[in-house]
Amino acid sequence: EEWIRRLKRAQFANQKIQIFKPTIDKRYSDMNVVSHDSHSISCTPIKTPSRMLNIAEDVQVVGIDEAQFFDESLVEVCQTLANRGVRVIVAGLDTDYLGKPFGPMPGLLAIAEDVQKVHAICVKCGGLANHSHRLSSSKKLVVLGEKDVYEPLCRQCYNKAVSEE
Ligand code: ZN
């Protein structure tokens, strides 16, 4: 929602925007990013970050969703776009379900001018959740198109849940 809010503000300011997400995300329609409160902005699904370097000259803002699923080259691509004067607004999960830094996210967090961590609410205690606890037994990292596979948990509840598995 925060990511969409920022992009909508740029849209209201009549800035030219282009939005990308990795093709891996099949949960929603192929051409739309849909946020949880059902505001949506159209976007382009791509496989490799370098595709973003082909944007039109007049694009002022690039939005990237589900950034954690892109490979490490996303960091350099974002850097290149930003150096060109493009504002790059990225959304992604900082850690995977094992609590480990997720894909290119650590590199992006390090070079970003501004980082905002948003938290879900822990389903066990109501505290701030910063972990995604996987409810299925599969250890495969990417399970999309399935609902309710993850539950948001705070650090303490996550550690408790994992120790009980
Ligand atoms: Zn908790």
Coordinates of N, CA, C and O and ligand atoms in Angstrom, one line a residue:
E1 N 0.8 -1.2 0.0 CA 0.0 0.0 0.0 C 0.9 1.3 0.0 O 0.6 2.2 -0.7
E2 N 2.0 1.3 0.8 CA 2.9 2.4 0.8 C 3.5 2.6 -0.5 O 3.6 3.8 -1.0
W3 N 3.9 1.6 -1.2 CA 4.5 1.7 -2.5 C 3.5 2.2 -3.5 O 3.9 3.2 -4.3
I4 N 2.3 1.7 -3.5 CA 1.3 2.2 -4.4 C 1.0 3.7 -4.1 O 0.8 4.5 -5.0
R5 N 0.9 4.1 -2.8 CA 0.7 5.4 -2.4 C 1.7 6.4 -3.0 O 1.3 7.4 -3.6
R6 N 3.0 6.0 -3.0 CA 4.0 6.8 -3.5 C 3.9 7.0 -5.0 O 4.1 8.1 -5.6
L7 N 3.6 5.9 -5.7 CA 3.4 5.9 -7.2 C 2.2 6.8 -7.6 O 2.3 7.5 -8.5
K8 N 1.1 6.6 -6.8 CA -0.1 7.4 -7.1 C 0.2 8.9 -7.0 O -0.3 9.7 -7.7
R9 N 1.0 9.3 -6.0 CA 1.3 10.7 -5.7 C 2.1 11.2 -6.9 O 1.9 12.3 -7.4
A10 N 3.0 10.4 -7.4 CA 3.8 10.8 -8.6 C 2.9 10.9 -9.8 O 3.0 11.9 -10.6
Q11 N 1.9 10.0 -9.9 CA 0.9 10.1 -11.0 C 0.1 11.4 -10.9 O -0.1 12.0 -11.9
F12 N -0.4 11.7 -9.7 CA -1.1 12.9 -9.6 C -0.3 14.2 -9.9 O -0.8 15.2 -10.4
A13 N 1.0 14.1 -9.7 CA 1.9 15.2 -10.1 C 2.3 15.2 -11.6 O 3.1 15.9 -12.0
N14 N 1.5 14.3 -12.3 CA 1.7 14.2 -13.8 C 3.1 13.8 -14.2 O 3.6 14.2 -15.3
Q15 N 3.8 13.0 -13.4 CA 5.1 12.5 -13.8 C 4.9 11.2 -14.6 O 3.9 10.5 -14.4
K16 N 5.8 11.0 -15.5 CA 5.6 9.8 -16.4 C 6.3 8.6 -15.6 O 7.4 8.6 -15.2
I17 N 5.4 7.6 -15.5 CA 5.8 6.4 -14.6 C 5.8 5.2 -15.4 O 5.0 5.0 -16.3
Q18 N 6.8 4.3 -15.1 CA 6.7 2.9 -15.7 C 7.0 1.9 -14.6 O 7.8 2.2 -13.7
I19 N 6.2 0.9 -14.6 CA 6.2 -0.1 -13.5 C 6.5 -1.5 -13.9 O 6.0 -1.9 -15.0
F20 N 7.4 -2.1 -13.2 CA 7.8 -3.5 -13.5 C 7.7 -4.4 -12.4 O 7.7 -4.0 -11.2
K21 N 7.5 -5.7 -12.7 CA 7.5 -6.7 -11.7 C 8.1 -8.0 -12.3 O 8.0 -8.1 -13.6
P22 N 8.6 -8.9 -11.6 CA 9.1 -10.2 -12.1 C 8.0 -11.0 -12.7 O 6.9 -11.1 -12.1
T23 N 8.2 -11.7 -13.8 CA 7.2 -12.6 -14.4 C 6.8 -13.7 -13.5 O 5.8 -14.4 -13.7
I24 N 7.6 -14.0 -12.5 CA 7.3 -15.1 -11.6 C 6.0 -14.9 -10.8 O 5.4 -15.9 -10.4
D25 N 5.6 -13.7 -10.6 CA 4.4 -13.5 -9.8 C 3.1 -13.7 -10.6 O 2.7 -12.9 -11.4
K26 N 2.5 -14.8 -10.3 CA 1.3 -15.2 -11.1 C 0.0 -15.1 -10.3 O -1.1 -15.5 -10.7
R27 N 0.1 -14.5 -9.1 CA -1.0 -14.4 -8.2 C -2.2 -13.6 -8.8 O -3.3 -13.8 -8.6
Y28 N -1.7 -12.5 -9.5 CA -2.7 -11.5 -10.0 C -2.7 -11.5 -11.5 O -1.9 -12.2 -12.1
S29 N -3.5 -10.6 -12.1 CA -3.5 -10.5 -13.5 C -2.1 -10.2 -14.0 O -1.3 -9.4 -13.4
D30 N -1.8 -10.6 -15.2 CA -0.4 -10.5 -15.8 C 0.0 -9.0 -16.0 O 1.2 -8.7 -15.9
M31 N -1.0 -8.2 -16.3 CA -0.6 -6.8 -16.6 C -0.8 -5.8 -15.5 O -0.6 -4.6 -15.6
N32 N -1.3 -6.2 -14.4 CA -1.6 -5.3 -13.3 C -0.9 -5.7 -12.0 O -0.8 -6.8 -11.6
V33 N -0.4 -4.7 -11.3 CA 0.0 -4.9 -9.9 C -1.3 -4.6 -9.1 O -1.9 -3.6 -9.3
V34 N -1.6 -5.5 -8.2 CA -2.8 -5.3 -7.4 C -2.3 -5.3 -6.0 O -1.7 -6.2 -5.5
S35 N -2.6 -4.2 -5.3 CA -2.2 -4.2 -3.9 C -3.3 -4.7 -3.0 O -4.4 -5.0 -3.5
H36 N -3.1 -4.9 -1.8 CA -4.0 -5.6 -0.9 C -5.3 -4.8 -0.7 O -6.3 -5.4 -0.3
D37 N -5.3 -3.5 -0.8 CA -6.5 -2.8 -0.7 C -7.2 -2.5 -2.0 O -8.0 -1.6 -2.2
S38 N -6.7 -3.3 -3.0 CA -7.3 -3.3 -4.4 C -7.2 -2.0 -5.2 O -7.9 -1.9 -6.2
H39 N -6.3 -1.1 -4.8 CA -5.9 -0.1 -5.8 C -5.0 -0.8 -6.7 O -4.2 -1.6 -6.3
S40 N -5.1 -0.5 -8.0 CA -4.1 -1.2 -8.9 C -3.5 -0.2 -9.9 O -4.1 0.8 -10.2
I41 N -2.3 -0.5 -10.3 CA -1.6 0.3 -11.3 C -1.1 -0.7 -12.4 O -0.6 -1.7 -12.0
S42 N -1.2 -0.4 -13.6 CA -0.8 -1.3 -14.6 C 0.7 -1.4 -14.7 O 1.4 -0.4 -14.4
C43 N 1.3 -2.6 -15.0 CA 2.7 -2.7 -15.0 C 3.2 -3.7 -16.1 O 2.4 -4.5 -16.7
T44 N 4.5 -3.8 -16.3 CA 5.1 -4.7 -17.3 C 5.8 -5.8 -16.6 O 6.8 -5.6 -15.8
P45 N 5.4 -7.1 -16.8 CA 6.1 -8.2 -16.2 C 7.4 -8.4 -17.0 O 7.3 -8.5 -18.3
I46 N 8.5 -8.6 -16.4 CA 9.8 -8.8 -17.1 C 10.6 -9.9 -16.4 O 10.4 -10.2 -15.2
K47 N 11.5 -10.6 -17.1 CA 12.3 -11.6 -16.6 C 13.6 -11.1 -16.0 O 14.0 -11.4 -14.9
T48 N 14.3 -10.2 -16.8 CA 15.6 -9.7 -16.3 C 15.6 -8.2 -16.1 O 15.0 -7.5 -16.9
P49 N 16.2 -7.7 -15.0 CA 16.2 -6.3 -14.7 C 16.7 -5.4 -15.8 O 16.3 -4.3 -16.0
S50 N 17.7 -5.9 -16.7 CA 18.3 -5.0 -17.7 C 17.2 -4.5 -18.7 O 17.4 -3.4 -19.3
R51 N 16.1 -5.2 -18.8 CA 15.0 -4.7 -19.6 C 14.6 -3.2 -19.2 O 14.1 -2.5 -20.0
M52 N 14.7 -2.9 -17.9 CA 14.3 -1.6 -17.4 C 15.1 -0.5 -18.0 O 14.7 0.7 -18.0
L53 N 16.3 -0.8 -18.5 CA 17.2 0.2 -19.0 C 16.7 0.7 -20.4 O 17.2 1.8 -20.9
N54 N 15.7 0.0 -21.0 CA 15.2 0.4 -22.3 C 14.0 1.4 -22.2 O 13.3 1.6 -23.2
I55 N 13.7 1.9 -21.0 CA 12.6 2.8 -20.8 C 12.7 4.1 -21.7 O 13.9 4.5 -22.0
A56 N 11.6 4.7 -22.0 CA 11.6 5.9 -22.8 C 12.4 7.0 -22.0 O 12.4 7.0 -20.8
E57 N 12.9 7.9 -22.8 CA 13.7 9.1 -22.3 C 12.9 9.9 -21.3 O 13.5 10.4 -20.3
D58 N 11.6 10.0 -21.5 CA 10.8 10.9 -20.7 C 10.2 10.3 -19.4 O 9.5 10.9 -18.7
V59 N 10.6 9.0 -19.1 CA 10.1 8.4 -17.9 C 10.8 9.0 -16.7 O 12.1 9.0 -16.7
Q60 N 10.1 9.5 -15.7 CA 10.7 10.2 -14.6 C 10.7 9.3 -13.3 O 11.5 9.4 -12.4
V61 N 9.8 8.3 -13.3 CA 9.7 7.4 -12.1 C 9.5 6.0 -12.6 O 8.7 5.7 -13.4
V62 N 10.4 5.1 -12.0 CA 10.2 3.7 -12.2 C 9.8 3.0 -10.9 O 10.5 3.2 -9.8
G63 N 8.7 2.3 -10.9 CA 8.3 1.5 -9.8 C 8.6 0.0 -10.0 O 8.5 -0.5 -11.1
I64 N 9.1 -0.6 -9.0 CA 9.4 -2.1 -9.1 C 8.8 -2.8 -7.9 O 8.9 -2.4 -6.8
D65 N 8.0 -3.8 -8.3 CA 7.3 -4.6 -7.2 C 7.9 -6.0 -7.1 O 8.5 -6.5 -8.1
E66 N 7.7 -6.6 -6.0 CA 8.3 -7.9 -5.7 C 9.7 -8.1 -6.1 O 10.2 -9.0 -6.6
A67 N 10.5 -7.0 -5.7 CA 11.9 -6.9 -6.1 C 12.7 -8.1 -5.6 O 13.7 -8.4 -6.2
Q68 N 12.3 -8.7 -4.6 CA 13.1 -9.8 -4.0 C 13.3 -11.0 -5.0 O 14.2 -11.8 -4.8
F69 N 12.4 -11.1 -6.0 CA 12.4 -12.2 -6.9 C 13.3 -12.0 -8.1 O 13.6 -12.9 -8.9
F70 N 13.8 -10.7 -8.3 CA 14.8 -10.4 -9.3 C 16.2 -10.9 -8.9 O 16.4 -11.0 -7.7
D71 N 17.1 -11.1 -9.9 CA 18.4 -11.5 -9.5 C 19.2 -10.2 -9.0 O 18.7 -9.1 -9.1
E72 N 20.5 -10.5 -8.6 CA 21.3 -9.4 -8.1 C 21.6 -8.3 -9.0 O 21.9 -7.2 -8.6
S73 N 21.4 -8.5 -10.3 CA 21.7 -7.4 -11.3 C 20.7 -6.3 -11.1 O 21.0 -5.2 -11.6
L74 N 19.6 -6.5 -10.4 CA 18.7 -5.4 -10.1 C 19.3 -4.2 -9.4 O 19.0 -3.0 -9.7
V75 N 20.3 -4.5 -8.6 CA 21.0 -3.4 -7.8 C 21.7 -2.4 -8.7 O 21.5 -1.2 -8.7
E76 N 22.4 -3.0 -9.7 CA 23.2 -2.2 -10.7 C 22.2 -1.4 -11.6 O 22.4 -0.2 -11.9
V77 N 21.1 -2.1 -12.0 CA 20.1 -1.4 -12.9 C 19.5 -0.3 -12.2 O 19.3 0.8 -12.7
C78 N 19.1 -0.4 -10.9 CA 18.5 0.7 -10.1 C 19.5 1.8 -10.0 O 19.1 3.0 -10.1
Q79 N 20.8 1.5 -9.7 CA 21.8 2.5 -9.6 C 21.9 3.3 -10.9 O 22.0 4.5 -10.9
T80 N 22.0 2.6 -12.0 CA 22.1 3.2 -13.4 C 20.9 4.2 -13.6 O 21.1 5.3 -14.1
L81 N 19.7 3.7 -13.3 CA 18.5 4.5 -13.5 C 18.5 5.8 -12.7 O 18.3 6.9 -13.1
A82 N 18.9 5.6 -11.4 CA 19.0 6.7 -10.5 C 20.0 7.7 -10.9 O 19.8 8.9 -10.8
N83 N 21.1 7.2 -11.4 CA 22.2 8.1 -11.9 C 21.7 8.9 -13.1 O 22.2 10.0 -13.4
R84 N 20.8 8.4 -13.9 CA 20.2 9.1 -15.0 C 19.2 10.1 -14.6 O 18.7 10.9 -15.4
G85 N 18.9 10.1 -13.3 CA 17.9 11.1 -12.8 C 16.5 10.6 -12.6 O 15.6 11.3 -12.3
V86 N 16.4 9.3 -12.9 CA 15.1 8.6 -12.7 C 14.9 8.3 -11.2 O 15.8 7.9 -10.5
R87 N 13.7 8.6 -10.7 CA 13.3 8.2 -9.3 C 12.9 6.8 -9.3 O 12.0 6.4 -10.0
V88 N 13.6 5.9 -8.5 CA 13.3 4.5 -8.5 C 12.6 4.2 -7.2 O 13.2 4.4 -6.1
I89 N 11.4 3.6 -7.2 CA 10.6 3.3 -6.0 C 10.4 1.8 -6.0 O 9.7 1.2 -6.9
V90 N 11.1 1.1 -5.1 CA 11.1 -0.4 -5.0 C 10.4 -0.9 -3.8 O 10.5 -0.4 -2.7
A91 N 9.6 -1.9 -4.1 CA 8.9 -2.7 -3.0 C 9.4 -4.1 -3.0 O 9.5 -4.7 -4.1
G92 N 9.7 -4.7 -1.8 CA 10.1 -6.1 -1.8 C 10.2 -6.5 -0.4 O 10.2 -5.7 0.6
L93 N 10.2 -7.9 -0.2 CA 10.4 -8.5 1.1 C 11.9 -8.5 1.5 O 12.7 -8.9 0.7
D94 N 12.2 -8.0 2.6 CA 13.7 -7.9 3.0 C 14.2 -9.3 3.4 O 15.4 -9.6 3.1
T95 N 13.4 -10.1 3.9 CA 13.9 -11.5 4.3 C 12.9 -12.6 3.7 O 11.7 -12.3 3.6
D96 N 13.4 -13.8 3.5 CA 12.6 -14.9 3.1 C 12.0 -15.6 4.3 O 12.2 -15.1 5.4
Y97 N 11.3 -16.7 4.1 CA 10.6 -17.4 5.2 C 11.6 -18.0 6.2 O 11.2 -18.4 7.3
L98 N 12.9 -18.1 5.8 CA 13.9 -18.6 6.8 C 14.5 -17.4 7.6 O 15.4 -17.6 8.4
G99 N 14.0 -16.2 7.3 CA 14.6 -15.0 8.0 C 15.9 -14.6 7.4 O 16.6 -13.7 8.0
K100 N 16.3 -15.1 6.2 CA 17.5 -14.7 5.6 C 17.3 -13.6 4.6 O 16.2 -13.5 3.9
P101 N 18.3 -12.7 4.4 CA 18.2 -11.6 3.4 C 17.8 -12.2 2.0 O 18.3 -13.2 1.6
F102 N 16.8 -11.5 1.4 CA 16.1 -12.0 0.2 C 16.7 -11.4 -1.1 O 16.5 -10.2 -1.4
G103 N 17.3 -12.3 -1.9 CA 17.8 -11.9 -3.3 C 18.6 -10.6 -3.3 O 19.5 -10.4 -2.5
P104 N 18.2 -9.6 -4.1 CA 18.9 -8.4 -4.3 C 18.6 -7.3 -3.2 O 19.1 -6.2 -3.2
M105 N 17.7 -7.7 -2.3 CA 17.2 -6.7 -1.3 C 18.3 -6.1 -0.4 O 18.3 -4.8 -0.2
P106 N 19.3 -6.8 0.1 CA 20.3 -6.2 0.9 C 21.1 -5.1 0.2 O 21.3 -4.0 0.7
G107 N 21.4 -5.4 -1.1 CA 22.2 -4.4 -1.9 C 21.3 -3.2 -2.2 O 21.8 -2.0 -2.1
L108 N 20.0 -3.4 -2.4 CA 19.1 -2.2 -2.6 C 19.0 -1.4 -1.4 O 19.0 -0.1 -1.4
L109 N 18.8 -2.0 -0.2 CA 18.7 -1.3 1.1 C 19.9 -0.5 1.3 O 19.8 0.6 1.9
A110 N 21.1 -1.0 0.9 CA 22.4 -0.3 1.2 C 22.5 1.0 0.4 O 23.0 2.0 0.8
I111 N 22.1 0.9 -0.9 CA 22.3 2.1 -1.8 C 21.2 3.1 -1.8 O 21.3 4.2 -2.4
A112 N 20.0 2.7 -1.2 CA 18.8 3.6 -1.3 C 19.0 4.9 -0.5 O 19.6 4.8 0.6
E113 N 18.5 6.0 -1.0 CA 18.5 7.2 -0.3 C 17.6 7.2 0.9 O 17.8 7.8 1.9
D114 N 16.5 6.4 0.7 CA 15.4 6.4 1.7 C 14.9 5.0 1.8 O 14.6 4.4 0.8
V115 N 14.8 4.5 3.0 CA 14.3 3.2 3.2 C 13.1 3.2 4.2 O 13.3 3.8 5.3
Q116 N 12.0 2.7 3.9 CA 10.9 2.6 4.8 C 10.5 1.1 5.0 O 10.1 0.5 4.1
K117 N 10.7 0.6 6.2 CA 10.2 -0.7 6.5 C 8.8 -0.7 7.0 O 8.5 0.1 7.9
V118 N 7.9 -1.4 6.4 CA 6.5 -1.5 6.8 C 6.3 -2.8 7.4 O 6.9 -3.8 7.0
H119 N 5.5 -2.9 8.5 CA 5.3 -4.1 9.2 C 3.9 -4.6 9.1 O 3.0 -3.8 9.2
A120 N 3.7 -5.9 9.1 CA 2.4 -6.5 9.2 C 2.2 -6.6 10.8 O 3.1 -6.3 11.5
I121 N 1.0 -7.1 11.1 CA 0.8 -7.4 12.5 C 0.9 -8.8 12.8 O 0.4 -9.7 12.1
C122 N 1.6 -9.2 13.9 CA 1.9 -10.6 14.3 C 0.5 -11.2 14.6 O -0.3 -10.7 15.4
V123 N 0.2 -12.3 13.9 CA -1.1 -13.0 14.1 C -1.2 -13.7 15.5 O -2.3 -14.0 15.9
K124 N 0.0 -13.9 16.2 CA -0.1 -14.5 17.5 C -0.3 -13.5 18.6 O -1.0 -13.8 19.5
C125 N 0.5 -12.4 18.6 CA 0.4 -11.5 19.7 C 0.0 -10.1 19.4 O -0.1 -9.3 20.3
G126 N -0.1 -9.8 18.1 CA -0.6 -8.4 17.8 C 0.6 -7.4 17.8 O 0.4 -6.2 17.5
G127 N 1.8 -7.9 18.0 CA 3.0 -7.0 17.9 C 3.3 -6.7 16.4 O 2.6 -7.1 15.5
L128 N 4.4 -6.0 16.2 CA 4.9 -5.7 14.8 C 5.6 -6.9 14.3 O 6.5 -7.4 14.8
A129 N 5.1 -7.4 13.1 CA 5.6 -8.6 12.5 C 6.7 -8.2 11.5 O 6.5 -7.4 10.7
N130 N 7.9 -8.9 11.6 CA 8.9 -8.7 10.6 C 9.4 -10.0 10.0 O 10.4 -10.1 9.3
H131 N 8.6 -11.1 10.3 CA 8.9 -12.4 9.7 C 7.7 -13.0 9.0 O 6.6 -12.7 9.4
S132 N 8.0 -13.7 7.9 CA 7.0 -14.4 7.2 C 7.2 -15.9 7.5 O 8.1 -16.5 7.1
H133 N 6.3 -16.4 8.3 CA 6.4 -17.8 8.7 C 5.6 -18.7 7.7 O 4.4 -18.5 7.5
R134 N 6.3 -19.7 7.2 CA 5.7 -20.6 6.2 C 4.9 -21.6 6.9 O 5.4 -22.3 7.8
L135 N 3.6 -21.8 6.5 CA 2.8 -22.8 7.1 C 2.8 -24.1 6.4 O 2.5 -25.1 7.0
S136 N 3.2 -24.2 5.1 CA 3.3 -25.5 4.5 C 4.7 -26.1 4.8 O 5.6 -25.5 5.3
S137 N 4.8 -27.4 4.5 CA 6.0 -28.1 4.9 C 7.1 -28.0 3.8 O 8.2 -28.2 4.1
S138 N 6.7 -27.6 2.6 CA 7.6 -27.5 1.5 C 8.7 -26.5 1.8 O 8.5 -25.4 2.4
K139 N 10.0 -26.8 1.5 CA 11.1 -25.9 1.7 C 11.5 -25.1 0.5 O 12.5 -24.4 0.5
K140 N 10.7 -25.2 -0.5 CA 11.0 -24.5 -1.8 C 10.7 -23.0 -1.5 O 9.7 -22.6 -0.8
L141 N 11.6 -22.1 -1.9 CA 11.6 -20.7 -1.6 C 10.4 -20.0 -2.2 O 9.8 -19.1 -1.5
V142 N 10.0 -20.3 -3.4 CA 9.0 -19.5 -4.1 C 7.7 -20.4 -4.2 O 7.6 -21.3 -5.0
V143 N 6.7 -20.1 -3.4 CA 5.4 -20.7 -3.6 C 4.4 -19.5 -3.7 O 4.1 -18.9 -2.8
L144 N 4.0 -19.3 -5.0 CA 3.1 -18.2 -5.2 C 1.8 -18.8 -5.8 O 1.8 -20.0 -6.2
G145 N 0.8 -18.0 -5.9 CA -0.5 -18.6 -6.4 C -1.2 -19.4 -5.3 O -2.2 -20.0 -5.6
E146 N -0.7 -19.4 -4.2 CA -1.3 -20.1 -3.1 C -1.6 -19.1 -2.0 O -0.8 -18.2 -1.7
K147 N -2.8 -19.2 -1.4 CA -3.1 -18.2 -0.4 C -2.9 -18.8 1.0 O -2.9 -20.0 1.2
D148 N -2.6 -17.9 1.9 CA -2.5 -18.3 3.3 C -1.4 -19.3 3.6 O -1.5 -20.1 4.4
V149 N -0.3 -19.2 2.8 CA 0.8 -20.1 3.0 C 1.7 -19.5 4.0 O 2.4 -20.2 4.8
Y150 N 1.7 -18.2 4.1 CA 2.6 -17.5 5.1 C 1.8 -16.8 6.2 O 0.6 -16.4 5.9
E151 N 2.3 -16.7 7.4 CA 1.7 -15.9 8.4 C 2.7 -14.9 8.9 O 3.8 -15.3 9.2
P152 N 2.3 -13.6 9.1 CA 3.2 -12.7 9.7 C 3.4 -12.9 11.2 O 2.4 -13.0 11.9
L153 N 4.6 -12.9 11.6 CA 4.9 -13.1 13.0 C 6.0 -12.1 13.5 O 6.9 -11.7 12.7
C154 N 6.0 -11.8 14.8 CA 7.1 -11.0 15.3 C 8.3 -11.9 15.6 O 8.2 -13.1 15.4
R155 N 9.4 -11.3 15.9 CA 10.6 -12.1 16.1 C 10.4 -13.2 17.2 O 10.8 -14.3 16.9
Q156 N 9.8 -12.8 18.3 CA 9.7 -13.8 19.4 C 8.7 -15.0 18.9 O 9.0 -16.1 19.1
C157 N 7.6 -14.6 18.4 CA 6.6 -15.7 18.0 C 7.2 -16.5 16.8 O 6.9 -17.7 16.7
Y158 N 8.0 -15.9 15.9 CA 8.6 -16.6 14.8 C 9.6 -17.6 15.4 O 9.5 -18.8 15.0
N159 N 10.4 -17.2 16.3 CA 11.4 -18.1 16.9 C 10.7 -19.3 17.6 O 11.2 -20.4 17.5
K160 N 9.6 -19.0 18.3 CA 8.9 -20.0 19.0 C 8.3 -21.0 18.0 O 8.4 -22.2 18.2
A161 N 7.7 -20.5 17.0 CA 7.0 -21.3 16.0 C 8.0 -22.2 15.3 O 7.8 -23.4 15.1
V162 N 9.2 -21.6 14.9 CA 10.2 -22.4 14.2 C 10.8 -23.5 15.2 O 11.1 -24.6 14.7
S163 N 11.0 -23.2 16.4 CA 11.6 -24.2 17.4 C 10.6 -25.3 17.6 O 11.0 -26.4 18.1
E164 N 9.3 -25.1 17.4 CA 8.3 -26.1 17.6 C 8.1 -27.0 16.4 O 7.4 -28.0 16.5
E165 N 8.7 -26.7 15.3 CA 8.5 -27.4 14.0 C 9.3 -28.7 14.0 O 10.4 -28.8 14.6
Ligands
ZN1 ZN 4.2 -12.1 18.1

